[in-house]
XYZ file of C-alpha atoms in Angstrom:
699
model
C 7.492 49.677 58.381
C 7.832 53.428 57.087
C 10.320 55.654 58.535
C 8.690 57.884 60.804
C 11.496 60.686 61.140
C 12.449 59.977 64.629
C 15.839 59.445 64.148
C 17.138 63.039 64.829
C 15.531 62.984 68.123
C 16.545 59.802 69.034
C 20.170 60.790 67.922
C 19.654 63.908 70.284
C 18.649 61.819 73.301
C 20.982 59.221 72.923
C 23.939 61.722 72.800
C 22.524 63.173 76.105
C 22.211 59.785 77.973
C 25.713 58.912 77.066
C 27.499 62.165 77.742
C 25.786 61.944 81.301
C 26.665 58.578 81.952
C 30.161 58.846 80.625
C 29.854 56.229 78.041
C 30.837 57.958 74.975
C 33.810 55.808 74.422
C 31.881 52.057 75.185
C 31.723 51.626 71.526
C 35.420 50.819 71.365
C 38.746 52.933 71.104
C 39.425 55.299 68.293
C 42.022 52.461 67.164
C 39.503 49.933 66.566
C 39.778 50.413 63.094
C 43.059 48.579 63.018
C 41.202 45.461 64.081
C 39.708 43.244 61.189
C 35.827 43.864 61.024
C 34.956 40.202 62.144
C 35.977 41.248 65.385
C 33.996 44.103 65.800
C 30.799 41.969 64.736
C 31.663 39.575 67.164
C 32.290 41.942 70.001
C 29.094 44.429 69.349
C 27.265 43.207 66.462
C 26.587 39.447 67.808
C 25.435 40.831 71.179
C 23.137 43.222 69.698
C 21.499 40.735 67.455
C 21.336 37.957 70.210
C 19.893 40.625 72.570
C 17.229 41.580 69.790
C 16.311 38.295 68.455
C 16.417 36.649 72.156
C 13.042 38.168 72.978
C 11.626 37.621 69.678
C 12.450 33.618 70.047
C 10.701 33.692 73.495
C 7.783 35.600 72.105
C 7.602 32.543 69.664
C 7.967 30.296 72.590
C 4.766 31.818 74.241
C 2.923 31.371 70.823
C 3.963 27.754 70.808
C 2.365 27.821 74.194
C -0.807 29.298 73.596
C -2.458 26.684 71.611
C -2.362 23.241 70.963
C -0.091 21.502 68.399
C -2.279 19.546 66.745
C -5.740 19.617 64.786
C -8.005 16.911 63.447
C -9.248 17.770 60.074
C -13.003 17.135 59.544
C -13.844 15.109 56.269
C -13.885 17.450 53.352
C -12.288 20.036 55.541
C -9.116 22.114 55.606
C -6.700 22.461 58.459
C -7.312 26.149 59.083
C -10.888 24.991 60.362
C -9.412 21.988 61.978
C -10.396 20.604 65.500
C -7.813 21.271 68.372
C -6.345 17.779 69.689
C -5.328 18.374 73.355
C -1.606 18.015 73.746
C -0.142 15.657 76.762
C 0.263 17.153 79.955
C 4.076 16.606 79.715
C 4.505 18.088 76.643
C 3.075 21.731 78.015
C 5.343 21.008 80.973
C 8.500 20.456 79.309
C 7.406 23.561 76.629
C 6.926 25.686 79.737
C 10.564 24.780 81.027
C 12.053 25.451 77.541
C 10.210 28.881 77.766
C 11.513 29.525 81.720
C 15.241 28.723 80.584
C 15.063 31.161 77.779
C 13.662 33.505 79.978
C 16.555 33.269 82.333
C 18.990 33.344 79.374
C 17.709 36.802 78.246
C 17.781 38.213 81.769
C 21.436 36.831 82.532
C 22.241 38.835 79.117
C 20.640 42.018 79.687
C 22.142 42.271 83.078
C 25.666 41.514 81.609
C 24.994 44.386 79.135
C 23.694 46.612 82.007
C 26.983 45.669 83.815
C 25.003 44.177 86.567
C 26.101 40.650 86.016
C 30.094 39.607 85.290
C 30.897 38.392 81.802
C 32.171 35.389 83.010
C 28.555 34.350 84.841
C 26.533 35.825 82.574
C 27.584 34.182 79.444
C 27.628 30.408 80.245
C 23.773 30.892 81.632
C 22.769 32.880 78.436
C 24.382 30.186 76.367
C 23.137 27.194 78.471
C 19.808 28.421 78.567
C 19.633 29.157 74.673
C 21.036 25.910 73.888
C 18.843 23.816 76.199
C 15.483 25.683 74.890
C 16.598 24.858 71.706
C 17.142 21.253 72.039
C 14.276 20.860 74.081
C 11.998 22.097 71.651
C 13.485 20.310 68.678
C 12.935 17.163 70.865
C 9.200 17.841 71.484
C 9.063 18.793 67.493
C 10.095 15.181 66.685
C 7.810 13.596 69.325
C 4.560 15.109 67.711
C 5.687 14.280 64.489
C 6.775 10.707 64.726
C 5.473 9.843 68.230
C 2.244 10.671 68.961
C -0.109 9.005 66.444
C -3.645 9.926 65.951
C -6.202 7.278 65.827
C -6.783 5.575 62.075
C -9.254 6.979 60.011
C -8.482 10.611 61.188
C -6.862 13.094 59.247
C -4.253 15.095 61.177
C -2.367 18.372 60.635
C -0.232 20.522 62.418
C -1.187 23.911 64.170
C 0.092 27.461 63.993
C 1.884 26.728 67.723
C 3.714 23.974 66.350
C 5.594 26.063 63.482
C 5.919 28.844 65.908
C 7.850 26.286 68.143
C 10.113 25.388 65.014
C 10.894 29.435 64.606
C 11.810 29.605 68.289
C 14.050 26.637 68.546
C 15.865 27.945 65.295
C 16.150 31.246 66.539
C 17.539 29.878 70.233
C 20.165 27.898 68.187
C 21.366 31.010 65.959
C 21.426 33.241 69.018
C 23.311 31.023 71.264
C 25.989 29.754 68.728
C 26.624 33.677 67.856
C 27.174 34.089 71.553
C 29.604 31.265 71.493
C 31.727 33.303 68.913
C 31.669 36.577 71.218
C 32.992 34.410 73.904
C 35.479 32.600 72.146
C 36.706 36.020 70.513
C 36.997 37.684 74.292
C 38.713 34.541 75.340
C 41.458 34.864 72.937
C 42.112 38.361 73.633
C 40.663 40.125 70.550
C 38.357 42.336 72.819
C 37.512 42.818 76.250
C 35.539 40.530 78.432
C 32.659 43.079 78.285
C 30.174 44.166 75.840
C 30.993 47.324 73.872
C 27.740 48.574 73.696
C 26.155 52.187 74.685
C 23.300 53.093 76.666
C 21.387 53.913 73.252
C 22.088 50.391 71.820
C 20.807 48.735 75.070
C 17.751 50.756 74.490
C 17.219 49.328 71.065
C 16.595 45.782 72.755
C 14.240 47.321 75.192
C 12.473 49.082 72.673
C 12.459 45.559 70.426
C 11.112 43.966 73.561
C 8.397 46.474 74.588
C 7.074 46.108 70.842
C 6.671 42.356 71.280
C 5.121 42.726 74.618
C 2.776 45.061 73.177
C 1.934 42.925 70.163
C 1.385 40.075 72.352
C -0.481 41.886 74.836
C -2.869 43.288 72.187
C -3.371 40.078 70.505
C -4.809 38.558 74.054
C -6.874 41.589 74.644
C -8.476 41.518 70.932
C -8.925 37.613 70.940
C -11.388 37.945 73.882
C -13.230 41.150 72.532
C -13.503 39.636 68.769
C -13.701 35.701 69.882
C -10.682 34.864 67.818
C -8.150 31.971 68.132
C -5.135 33.766 70.016
C -2.644 33.045 67.366
C -5.096 34.506 64.832
C -4.972 37.642 66.805
C -1.317 37.767 66.866
C -1.174 37.287 63.197
C -3.773 40.356 62.659
C -1.936 42.690 65.472
C 1.311 42.067 63.628
C -0.112 42.923 59.910
C -1.935 45.925 61.852
C 0.956 47.400 63.651
C 3.275 47.015 60.393
C 0.684 48.907 58.610
C 0.460 46.251 56.175
C -3.431 45.558 56.118
C -4.316 42.458 54.645
C -7.612 42.671 55.076
C -8.474 38.971 56.503
C -8.927 40.307 60.010
C -10.636 43.309 61.290
C -12.682 43.937 64.302
C -16.077 43.772 64.213
C -17.745 45.119 67.532
C -17.951 48.383 68.589
C -15.765 47.487 71.843
C -12.904 46.275 69.414
C -13.060 49.195 67.062
C -12.983 51.634 70.161
C -9.907 49.820 71.377
C -8.179 49.858 68.121
C -7.508 53.672 68.267
C -5.292 53.469 70.978
C -3.624 50.217 70.387
C -2.761 51.072 66.594
C -1.390 54.640 67.556
C 0.633 53.300 70.179
C 1.950 50.423 68.385
C 3.244 52.623 65.422
C 4.677 55.175 67.830
C 6.702 51.837 69.259
C 7.603 50.457 66.012
C 8.839 54.470 64.745
C 11.308 54.205 67.970
C 12.525 50.769 66.915
C 13.202 51.812 63.078
C 14.504 55.199 64.309
C 16.698 53.535 66.638
C 17.980 51.000 63.691
C 18.858 53.755 61.438
C 20.326 56.418 63.886
C 22.217 54.248 66.588
C 23.272 50.958 64.717
C 23.169 51.781 60.871
C 25.031 55.125 61.310
C 27.619 54.039 63.765
C 28.185 50.706 62.148
C 28.856 52.949 58.737
C 31.427 54.788 60.734
C 33.309 51.558 61.868
C 33.121 50.130 58.443
C 34.325 53.063 56.563
C 37.026 53.549 59.005
C 38.388 49.779 58.471
C 38.099 50.251 54.808
C 40.100 53.449 54.992
C 42.808 51.239 56.758
C 42.505 48.655 54.251
C 42.953 51.153 51.283
C 45.898 52.811 53.176
C 47.702 49.720 53.803
C 47.350 48.518 50.081
C 48.442 52.058 48.710
C 51.485 51.942 51.482
C 52.527 48.536 50.485
C 52.467 49.315 46.599
C 54.588 52.362 46.834
C 56.899 50.556 48.953
C 57.548 48.203 46.367
C 58.918 50.978 44.123
C 61.965 53.288 44.734
C 60.139 56.254 43.914
C 57.424 55.689 45.665
C 59.272 54.672 48.781
C 60.862 58.166 48.420
C 57.406 59.774 48.429
C 56.703 58.168 52.056
C 60.451 59.101 53.550
C 60.939 62.402 55.211
C 63.237 64.448 53.635
C 65.970 65.473 56.171
C 67.977 68.877 56.099
C 70.896 67.126 55.074
C 68.926 66.451 51.848
C 70.726 67.382 48.587
C 68.626 69.981 47.088
C 68.089 69.760 43.093
C 65.978 71.836 40.716
C 63.158 69.419 40.720
C 63.261 68.195 44.127
C 60.553 68.573 46.777
C 60.645 70.217 50.225
C 59.545 68.382 53.180
C 56.248 70.253 53.337
C 55.456 69.877 49.632
C 55.948 66.070 50.202
C 53.923 66.138 53.275
C 51.079 67.909 51.312
C 51.239 65.178 48.600
C 50.650 62.523 51.548
C 47.803 64.671 52.884
C 46.053 64.853 49.472
C 46.966 60.985 48.667
C 45.107 60.107 52.122
C 42.193 62.441 51.153
C 41.726 60.414 48.117
C 41.819 57.259 49.870
C 39.065 58.690 52.258
C 36.821 59.559 49.144
C 37.374 56.090 47.302
C 36.722 54.372 50.486
C 33.587 56.035 51.153
C 32.206 55.584 47.989
C 33.100 52.060 47.958
C 31.702 51.489 51.145
C 28.050 53.454 50.201
C 27.551 50.967 47.107
C 29.040 47.890 48.901
C 26.437 48.779 51.468
C 23.555 49.077 49.083
C 24.439 45.846 47.331
C 24.607 44.021 50.557
C 21.334 45.272 52.134
C 19.611 45.126 48.718
C 20.854 41.408 48.213
C 19.224 41.037 51.957
C 16.081 42.401 50.648
C 15.853 40.407 47.376
C 16.599 37.034 49.470
C 13.652 38.048 51.838
C 11.305 38.519 48.931
C 12.219 35.738 46.796
C 12.637 33.077 49.798
C 9.578 34.478 51.554
C 7.646 33.822 48.208
C 8.723 30.451 47.873
C 7.556 29.771 51.416
C 4.307 30.815 50.863
C 4.167 29.132 47.591
C 4.640 26.030 49.599
C 2.736 27.083 52.501
C -0.533 28.020 50.480
C -1.014 25.085 48.312
C -4.636 24.565 49.297
C -5.142 28.135 47.927
C -3.479 27.204 44.578
C -1.387 29.902 44.912
C 1.329 30.318 41.521
C 5.037 31.301 42.208
C 4.185 34.549 40.658
C 1.298 35.213 42.798
C 3.314 34.546 45.987
C 5.926 36.968 44.539
C 3.438 39.674 44.071
C 1.879 39.386 47.520
C 5.350 39.161 49.258
C 6.328 42.644 47.459
C 3.211 44.134 48.306
C 3.633 43.439 51.816
C 7.305 44.348 51.950
C 6.183 47.582 50.935
C 3.210 47.568 53.411
C 0.813 48.471 50.335
C -1.543 45.825 51.372
C -4.274 45.391 48.976
C -6.127 42.283 50.702
C -6.386 40.271 47.392
C -4.207 37.781 48.652
C -3.520 36.801 52.115
C -2.264 33.350 54.013
C -4.605 31.163 55.231
C -2.498 28.030 56.244
C -1.452 26.894 59.728
C 2.102 27.243 58.713
C 1.701 30.821 56.464
C 0.391 32.702 59.112
C 3.392 32.360 61.668
C 5.835 32.139 58.934
C 4.351 35.783 58.144
C 4.759 37.017 61.468
C 8.031 35.741 61.395
C 9.063 37.206 57.909
C 7.349 40.757 58.140
C 9.429 41.432 61.551
C 12.524 40.534 59.654
C 11.438 43.094 56.998
C 11.793 45.810 59.483
C 15.635 45.964 59.966
C 16.297 44.977 56.130
C 13.591 47.640 54.495
C 15.273 50.402 57.296
C 18.817 49.621 56.118
C 18.018 49.258 52.745
C 16.039 52.750 52.371
C 19.147 54.660 54.173
C 21.481 53.004 51.799
C 19.599 54.295 48.728
C 19.412 57.541 50.130
C 23.422 57.749 50.226
C 23.537 56.257 46.378
C 20.652 55.888 44.270
C 18.533 59.084 45.775
C 21.861 61.172 45.850
C 22.186 60.238 42.175
C 18.423 61.187 41.030
C 18.719 64.282 42.832
C 21.606 65.313 41.091
C 20.642 64.410 38.232
C 17.375 66.219 38.510
C 19.350 69.245 39.485
C 21.766 69.055 36.465
C 19.154 68.297 33.493
C 17.260 71.607 35.083
C 20.121 73.222 34.795
C 21.272 72.469 31.344
C 17.507 72.712 30.183
C 14.683 75.080 31.461
C 16.716 76.314 34.315
C 20.248 76.983 33.429
C 20.614 79.715 36.169
C 22.864 82.502 36.120
C 25.921 80.876 34.996
C 24.800 79.225 31.783
C 24.978 76.335 29.735
C 28.763 75.615 29.565
C 29.783 76.123 33.197
C 26.932 73.983 34.452
C 27.868 71.333 32.076
C 31.586 71.710 33.392
C 30.549 71.240 36.941
C 28.230 68.182 36.006
C 31.613 66.635 34.577
C 33.380 67.730 37.660
C 31.006 66.321 39.956
C 30.864 62.758 37.746
C 34.657 62.478 37.847
C 35.259 63.643 41.330
C 37.000 66.769 40.249
C 36.243 70.137 42.291
C 34.853 70.942 45.533
C 31.886 69.083 46.521
C 28.409 70.575 46.228
C 25.638 70.633 48.699
C 22.481 68.214 47.974
C 19.053 69.501 47.360
C 16.458 69.789 49.851
C 13.247 68.078 49.735
C 12.587 64.480 48.718
C 15.271 64.002 46.435
C 18.121 65.529 48.642
C 19.307 64.735 52.331
C 19.620 67.820 54.700
C 20.647 68.283 58.214
C 17.665 67.457 60.254
C 17.506 70.014 63.058
C 18.001 69.044 66.780
C 15.281 69.132 69.376
C 14.232 72.203 70.966
C 15.716 71.532 74.383
C 19.141 70.270 72.881
C 19.029 73.489 70.329
C 18.483 75.959 73.323
C 21.304 74.202 75.618
C 23.779 74.044 72.973
C 22.935 77.849 71.923
C 23.138 79.013 75.373
C 26.658 77.149 76.123
C 27.819 78.273 73.050
C 26.816 82.258 74.040
C 28.784 81.785 77.249
C 31.544 80.034 75.532
C 31.835 83.054 73.124
C 31.682 85.483 75.896
C 34.418 83.817 77.943
C 36.811 83.391 74.604
C 36.116 87.102 73.869
C 37.084 88.272 77.461
C 40.144 86.014 77.434
C 41.379 87.484 73.853
C 40.739 91.165 74.917
C 42.754 90.221 78.357
C 45.611 88.356 76.374
C 45.698 91.316 73.380
C 45.985 93.768 76.248
C 48.622 92.116 78.122
C 50.530 91.987 74.932
C 50.360 95.666 74.291
C 51.389 96.545 77.683
C 54.465 94.210 77.494
C 55.481 95.620 73.905
C 55.348 99.368 75.532
C 57.651 97.916 78.175
C 59.787 96.450 75.910
C 59.192 93.143 77.161
C 59.447 91.019 73.646
C 59.172 87.599 75.332
C 55.905 88.714 77.238
C 54.479 90.180 74.176
C 55.296 86.953 72.015
C 53.652 84.550 74.752
C 50.771 87.154 75.254
C 49.977 86.758 71.397
C 50.549 82.861 71.253
C 47.755 82.881 74.113
C 45.480 84.975 71.570
C 45.950 82.972 68.527
C 45.058 79.838 70.651
C 42.136 81.096 71.955
C 40.723 82.423 68.812
C 41.514 79.221 67.026
C 39.601 77.183 69.786
C 36.799 79.744 69.229
C 36.295 79.074 65.434
C 37.113 75.454 65.717
C 34.039 75.110 67.941
C 31.740 76.291 65.518
C 32.803 73.263 63.488
C 31.803 70.613 65.917
C 29.033 68.393 64.807
C 28.669 69.899 61.596
C 26.860 67.810 58.869
C 28.381 66.646 56.724
C 31.464 66.579 59.361
C 33.941 69.499 58.748
C 36.950 68.464 56.525
C 40.104 71.103 56.858
C 42.259 71.841 54.243
C 46.330 71.100 54.293
C 47.303 74.432 54.735
C 44.754 74.750 57.828
C 46.232 71.652 58.958
C 49.616 73.024 59.010
C 48.275 75.996 61.097
C 46.661 73.872 63.542
C 49.739 71.957 63.802
C 52.024 74.672 64.350
C 49.836 75.926 67.124
C 50.126 72.827 68.987
C 54.265 72.553 68.521
C 54.596 70.963 65.305
C 56.099 72.559 61.598
C 55.374 70.601 58.590
C 58.525 72.136 57.124
C 60.668 69.892 59.818
C 60.942 66.178 60.274
C 61.109 65.965 63.639
C 57.620 64.307 63.886
C 57.591 63.091 60.560
C 58.246 59.591 59.647
C 57.755 56.980 56.756
C 54.273 55.195 56.584
C 54.250 51.871 57.828
C 51.646 49.284 56.433
C 51.190 48.154 60.007
C 51.657 50.134 62.916
C 53.778 49.075 65.944
C 52.618 46.077 68.231
C 53.761 45.174 71.721
C 55.313 42.428 73.330
C 52.103 40.217 73.178
C 51.228 40.967 69.727
C 48.737 43.730 69.696
C 48.754 46.879 68.545
C 50.711 49.544 70.436
C 48.555 52.125 72.008
C 48.235 55.280 69.677
C 49.027 58.346 71.534
C 45.464 59.987 72.219
C 43.302 59.060 69.238
C 46.350 57.855 67.018
C 48.174 60.663 66.748
C 50.863 62.516 68.515
C 49.620 63.678 71.961
C 48.967 67.186 72.710
C 51.121 67.268 75.954
C 54.105 66.287 74.060
C 53.364 68.155 71.002
C 52.968 71.385 73.080
C 56.032 70.860 75.233
C 58.501 69.700 72.925
C 58.551 72.668 70.372
C 58.144 76.362 70.770
C 58.356 77.707 67.117
C 55.187 79.457 67.472
C 56.424 81.604 70.451
C 59.880 82.382 70.236
C 60.199 81.886 73.982
C 58.013 79.819 76.195
C 59.531 79.139 79.448
C 62.971 77.718 80.369
C 61.963 74.054 79.143
C 60.674 75.598 75.780
C 62.910 73.346 73.958
C 62.966 70.446 71.989
C 61.636 67.330 73.661
C 63.464 63.979 73.041
C 60.163 62.130 73.545
C 58.778 62.735 69.970
C 56.050 60.695 68.648
C 56.747 60.579 64.731
C 53.805 60.039 62.325
C 52.725 60.367 58.768
C 49.462 61.691 57.173
C 49.589 57.949 55.622
C 50.114 56.410 59.016
C 47.886 54.847 61.492
C 48.563 57.747 63.924
C 47.189 60.468 61.290
C 44.665 62.557 62.478
C 42.507 61.826 59.318
C 42.373 58.225 60.425
C 39.801 56.609 62.799
C 35.922 57.497 63.716
C 36.617 60.908 65.216
C 35.781 63.874 63.384
C 38.595 66.419 62.622
C 37.131 69.515 64.356
C 37.084 67.451 67.450
C 40.960 66.361 66.937
C 41.716 69.798 66.543
C 39.590 71.462 69.651
C 41.099 68.728 72.061
C 44.613 69.598 71.178
C 44.381 73.187 71.032
C 42.462 72.688 74.275
C 45.374 70.792 75.970
C 47.930 73.333 74.354
C 46.346 76.321 76.055
C 45.776 74.867 79.510
C 49.657 73.663 79.579
C 50.630 77.325 78.298
C 48.530 78.911 81.081
C 49.972 76.699 83.540
C 53.342 77.242 82.498
C 52.928 80.799 82.746
C 51.154 80.535 86.470
C 54.404 78.713 87.527
C 56.575 81.290 85.794
C 54.539 84.316 88.109
C 54.678 82.112 91.371
C 58.561 81.455 90.712
C 58.780 85.138 90.353
C 56.871 86.039 93.225
C 58.853 83.755 95.327
C 62.201 85.190 94.315
C 61.160 88.942 95.080
C 59.560 87.983 98.396
C 62.983 86.630 99.172
C 64.878 89.187 97.809
C 63.066 91.740 99.909
C 63.242 89.655 103.111
C 67.154 89.619 102.469
C 67.304 93.545 102.035
C 65.063 94.044 105.152
C 67.520 91.410 107.116
C 70.561 93.592 106.214
C 68.683 96.829 107.466
C 68.240 95.348 110.602
C 72.281 94.475 111.044
C 73.196 97.790 109.930
């Protein structure tokens, strides 16, 4: 269960597949942060969980069919060495029906996620199939424990297959209930009646299915080669592929040991893909959504608190041109700058809270898995006289994949539970380690660096500057510092060679074209200046500025960590797209809740919760004194606030992408306007020439 470091190539391939398939936005719109987090769980997390646990439940159902459910315990023996009692044919038939129904339910869900089957058809099949399988297994479990009696004088026990049936029934019921919640939310109109899963997230489900098929198939091979019971082989394959190694089973034959080499390697690779997908495709994107939602909650709380006081309300209200200026009054730009920095503070605090809350939740889940697992092993392994402390010790050693081998489960209930418990530990431990990297590991990294700077490695600045930097870092003062490389620090992982080469090739081409366009605009600017054409000079200078900034912003795309611009940089970008931070034309007081439409839903935010680039570019020509006949103010202006829902600092998109999109649309509009003007001028010249020619013929 160790992280193999496959998350970087998985991320690269996921982005490539999603870009080629046009699924970049399938996870949800940029205003998804306005909706409560529970609806994101219902629309995205629940289907993903169901699609992952569904194959696991079916795998346990297969195990429930593989062996008989009861054993006869010989005198003086234990249940582990019991003699199988054949099950009635009807029990096997009904058990097989439950598996078939569950398989159809899984297929319907996967087809729905792949958009091959409509939501209204697939979901009833999925939910009904899983519920039916669960109730069928529950009925069989009750019949075996109460209705089927053994002859008197014989001691009976339940085999491993019986406990696999219990886990399969429980999983079927849980995931069917999750899908009921998903369908209910879609029916209420909280999200579309389709799954907001990307190709990469659906790939995680296929990887999980592949791992389970590989595990069950490998167990089938080794049970024949090593003459093991099939469910014992499943138990061995599980702790082998998860690199636990309890040591109670091991290949003894030459053929078994020879097959072990490719089996272990292939299984660990598949497991690595699953772990990497959980970390990169689920965890990282879940962090973005959770972080955006926490920023929104804090934003609403700040606005609510400010709105109650007169002074606070004034800070959120734009300062108009008719505002009475006093010595202590602030300009509109200064007020907007305070809004901007307040929004930055909200972002920083929300990010810190999100990190520690995620650590507490994942840590709590891991401790529950540890303590509850130990309790189950303590009860299951009563024949071995385990104490609860010994069970805690065994569970801890297994969770960390150490596997000393001094303790291992022997009971018919302990082995199936170990398989289920260890599979649950994969996502739990992966998420915990990732969250520790954001908090505990980072703290250790910073503490190690600061300790070295103030003791044996003071550096060039000396003791006092380093101590001051440590104080500023501890209390969030001053600019952030880079993490240390190596084990104690997180650094940006290199991209795969193919993707990196493609990006370099594209970047070289973009730089060449941008540089060529810049030179053309500069040359046109100089020619117009020599002609005395001030309007043409300003237009070409404006084009040059747009292209230059586009080329600079492109360098910030995909930066790790994401690029954050200062207020002065934002003011410059906004001015280029047609807005002026000194003017109130596009400004409004921040609202606690954004506007809603007639149905009560949030009104659509202009192109990623901000003023649209088209409106911004067309509504103001302040950056260029004359940019065409329609360069005046547009009456259809979208007003916004740095603390509002339309702020470019809100949502999940990075700032560089927001700026690049607006600058590009603005440049495209300006070039189109220039082409239209040239065509009109050419048409006027042609008509004038025809008029002159016609007059000459008359003369």
